[in-house]
Amino acid sequence: MSHYILDGHEPKRTDPASWRQWYESADRIVARTEIGPDIVISTVFVGLDLGCEPDRPLVFETEVMEAGVASVDARRVRYPTWAEAERGHAKLVSEYRGI
């Protein structure tokens, strides 16, 4: 599994030890939105390639956390860039708000 850190908003590949050190104190939040009392949509930089395409690492993830839904069953969407993660977050927020 490939490891990445952020340089500004740009993912940069790194070794596991450097990733672990960076990850401990990094601000990885792209966006977080509460939709009423029961739904939170959170988009973060995970720093691990969660995809299957080496030329397009999926290192950002949006998770929709709903009351009564186990984390393992949560809706998740993954992205390769900060900009795509922001757009994806906004799209899910609009969807859940019914816009």
PDB file of C-alpha atoms in Angstrom:
ATOM      1  CA  MET A   1       0.000   0.000   0.000  1.00  0.00           C
ATOM      2  CA  SER A   2       1.353   3.413  -0.975  1.00  0.00           C
ATOM      3  CA  HIS A   3       1.626   6.214   1.585  1.00  0.00           C
ATOM      4  CA  TYR A   4       1.121   9.929   0.929  1.00  0.00           C
ATOM      5  CA  ILE A   5       1.411  13.198   2.820  1.00  0.00           C
ATOM      6  CA  LEU A   6       0.071  16.613   1.845  1.00  0.00           C
ATOM      7  CA  ASP A   7       2.249  19.411   0.553  1.00  0.00           C
ATOM      8  CA  GLY A   8      -0.325  22.194   0.733  1.00  0.00           C
ATOM      9  CA  HIS A   9      -3.249  20.465  -0.990  1.00  0.00           C
ATOM     10  CA  GLU A  10      -1.050  18.211  -3.141  1.00  0.00           C
ATOM     11  CA  PRO A  11      -0.513  14.540  -2.198  1.00  0.00           C
ATOM     12  CA  LYS A  12       3.154  13.503  -2.245  1.00  0.00           C
ATOM     13  CA  ARG A  13       4.246   9.870  -2.038  1.00  0.00           C
ATOM     14  CA  THR A  14       6.398   9.011   0.974  1.00  0.00           C
ATOM     15  CA  ASP A  15       7.666   6.091   3.022  1.00  0.00           C
ATOM     16  CA  PRO A  16       5.583   4.522   5.832  1.00  0.00           C
ATOM     17  CA  ALA A  17       7.716   5.956   8.669  1.00  0.00           C
ATOM     18  CA  SER A  18       7.533   9.530   7.335  1.00  0.00           C
ATOM     19  CA  TRP A  19       3.791   9.129   6.708  1.00  0.00           C
ATOM     20  CA  ARG A  20       3.189   7.915  10.260  1.00  0.00           C
ATOM     21  CA  GLN A  21       5.106  10.860  11.748  1.00  0.00           C
ATOM     22  CA  TRP A  22       3.287  13.384   9.518  1.00  0.00           C
ATOM     23  CA  TYR A  23      -0.128  11.775  10.100  1.00  0.00           C
ATOM     24  CA  GLU A  24       0.060  12.102  13.904  1.00  0.00           C
ATOM     25  CA  SER A  25      -0.224  15.907  13.840  1.00  0.00           C
ATOM     26  CA  ALA A  26      -1.514  16.800  10.364  1.00  0.00           C
ATOM     27  CA  ASP A  27      -4.718  18.685   9.691  1.00  0.00           C
ATOM     28  CA  ARG A  28      -6.311  16.326   7.161  1.00  0.00           C
ATOM     29  CA  ILE A  29      -9.842  17.743   7.079  1.00  0.00           C
ATOM     30  CA  VAL A  30     -11.093  18.865   3.669  1.00  0.00           C
ATOM     31  CA  ALA A  31     -14.673  19.567   4.815  1.00  0.00           C
ATOM     32  CA  ARG A  32     -17.196  18.579   7.492  1.00  0.00           C
ATOM     33  CA  THR A  33     -20.918  19.310   7.320  1.00  0.00           C
ATOM     34  CA  GLU A  34     -23.688  18.461   9.752  1.00  0.00           C
ATOM     35  CA  ILE A  35     -27.054  17.765   8.123  1.00  0.00           C
ATOM     36  CA  GLY A  36     -29.474  18.005  11.005  1.00  0.00           C
ATOM     37  CA  PRO A  37     -28.861  16.085  14.223  1.00  0.00           C
ATOM     38  CA  ASP A  38     -28.490  12.651  12.610  1.00  0.00           C
ATOM     39  CA  ILE A  39     -26.154  13.017   9.604  1.00  0.00           C
ATOM     40  CA  VAL A  40     -22.552  14.209   9.351  1.00  0.00           C
ATOM     41  CA  ILE A  41     -20.647  14.277   6.077  1.00  0.00           C
ATOM     42  CA  SER A  42     -16.889  14.295   6.541  1.00  0.00           C
ATOM     43  CA  THR A  43     -14.185  14.501   3.873  1.00  0.00           C
ATOM     44  CA  VAL A  44     -10.556  13.901   4.832  1.00  0.00           C
ATOM     45  CA  PHE A  45      -7.158  13.121   3.399  1.00  0.00           C
ATOM     46  CA  VAL A  46      -6.430   9.522   4.428  1.00  0.00           C
ATOM     47  CA  GLY A  47      -2.909   9.401   3.032  1.00  0.00           C
ATOM     48  CA  LEU A  48      -3.178   5.787   1.906  1.00  0.00           C
ATOM     49  CA  ASP A  49      -3.993   4.744  -1.632  1.00  0.00           C
ATOM     50  CA  LEU A  50      -7.410   3.116  -1.273  1.00  0.00           C
ATOM     51  CA  GLY A  51      -7.780   2.506  -5.005  1.00  0.00           C
ATOM     52  CA  CYS A  52      -6.565   0.008  -7.556  1.00  0.00           C
ATOM     53  CA  GLU A  53      -4.982   2.284 -10.172  1.00  0.00           C
ATOM     54  CA  PRO A  54      -1.327   3.172  -9.499  1.00  0.00           C
ATOM     55  CA  ASP A  55      -1.503   6.267 -11.747  1.00  0.00           C
ATOM     56  CA  ARG A  56      -4.555   7.633  -9.889  1.00  0.00           C
ATOM     57  CA  PRO A  57      -4.188   7.056  -6.131  1.00  0.00           C
ATOM     58  CA  LEU A  58      -7.412   7.536  -4.161  1.00  0.00           C
ATOM     59  CA  VAL A  59      -6.133   9.296  -1.044  1.00  0.00           C
ATOM     60  CA  PHE A  60      -9.172  11.383  -0.016  1.00  0.00           C
ATOM     61  CA  GLU A  61     -12.403   9.964   1.358  1.00  0.00           C
ATOM     62  CA  THR A  62     -15.884  11.263   2.103  1.00  0.00           C
ATOM     63  CA  GLU A  63     -17.910   9.333   4.653  1.00  0.00           C
ATOM     64  CA  VAL A  64     -21.585   9.873   5.392  1.00  0.00           C
ATOM     65  CA  MET A  65     -22.165   9.082   9.064  1.00  0.00           C
ATOM     66  CA  GLU A  66     -25.806   8.493   9.902  1.00  0.00           C
ATOM     67  CA  ALA A  67     -27.292   7.830  13.340  1.00  0.00           C
ATOM     68  CA  GLY A  68     -28.131   4.151  13.631  1.00  0.00           C
ATOM     69  CA  VAL A  69     -25.848   3.096  10.752  1.00  0.00           C
ATOM     70  CA  ALA A  70     -22.690   1.198  11.693  1.00  0.00           C
ATOM     71  CA  SER A  71     -19.438   2.751  10.454  1.00  0.00           C
ATOM     72  CA  VAL A  72     -18.698  -0.354   8.429  1.00  0.00           C
ATOM     73  CA  ASP A  73     -21.956   0.235   6.507  1.00  0.00           C
ATOM     74  CA  ALA A  74     -21.431   3.978   5.995  1.00  0.00           C
ATOM     75  CA  ARG A  75     -21.510   5.417   2.498  1.00  0.00           C
ATOM     76  CA  ARG A  76     -18.006   6.282   1.284  1.00  0.00           C
ATOM     77  CA  VAL A  77     -16.648   7.953  -1.839  1.00  0.00           C
ATOM     78  CA  ARG A  78     -12.934   8.270  -2.649  1.00  0.00           C
ATOM     79  CA  TYR A  79     -11.016  10.811  -4.712  1.00  0.00           C
ATOM     80  CA  PRO A  80      -7.473  11.410  -6.040  1.00  0.00           C
ATOM     81  CA  THR A  81      -7.268  15.197  -5.511  1.00  0.00           C
ATOM     82  CA  TRP A  82      -8.240  17.836  -2.960  1.00  0.00           C
ATOM     83  CA  ALA A  83     -10.351  19.680  -5.571  1.00  0.00           C
ATOM     84  CA  GLU A  84     -12.284  16.526  -6.488  1.00  0.00           C
ATOM     85  CA  ALA A  85     -12.791  15.778  -2.789  1.00  0.00           C
ATOM     86  CA  GLU A  86     -14.233  19.274  -2.255  1.00  0.00           C
ATOM     87  CA  ARG A  87     -16.596  18.878  -5.220  1.00  0.00           C
ATOM     88  CA  GLY A  88     -17.629  15.393  -4.126  1.00  0.00           C
ATOM     89  CA  HIS A  89     -18.303  16.618  -0.588  1.00  0.00           C
ATOM     90  CA  ALA A  90     -20.475  19.468  -1.874  1.00  0.00           C
ATOM     91  CA  LYS A  91     -22.389  17.083  -4.142  1.00  0.00           C
ATOM     92  CA  LEU A  92     -23.196  14.728  -1.256  1.00  0.00           C
ATOM     93  CA  VAL A  93     -24.200  17.632   0.989  1.00  0.00           C
ATOM     94  CA  SER A  94     -26.598  18.858  -1.717  1.00  0.00           C
ATOM     95  CA  GLU A  95     -27.969  15.349  -2.159  1.00  0.00           C
ATOM     96  CA  TYR A  96     -28.610  14.851   1.553  1.00  0.00           C
ATOM     97  CA  ARG A  97     -30.136  18.316   1.894  1.00  0.00           C
ATOM     98  CA  GLY A  98     -32.427  17.532  -1.041  1.00  0.00           C
ATOM     99  CA  ILE A  99     -31.127  20.420  -3.133  1.00  0.00           C
TER     100      ILE A  99
END
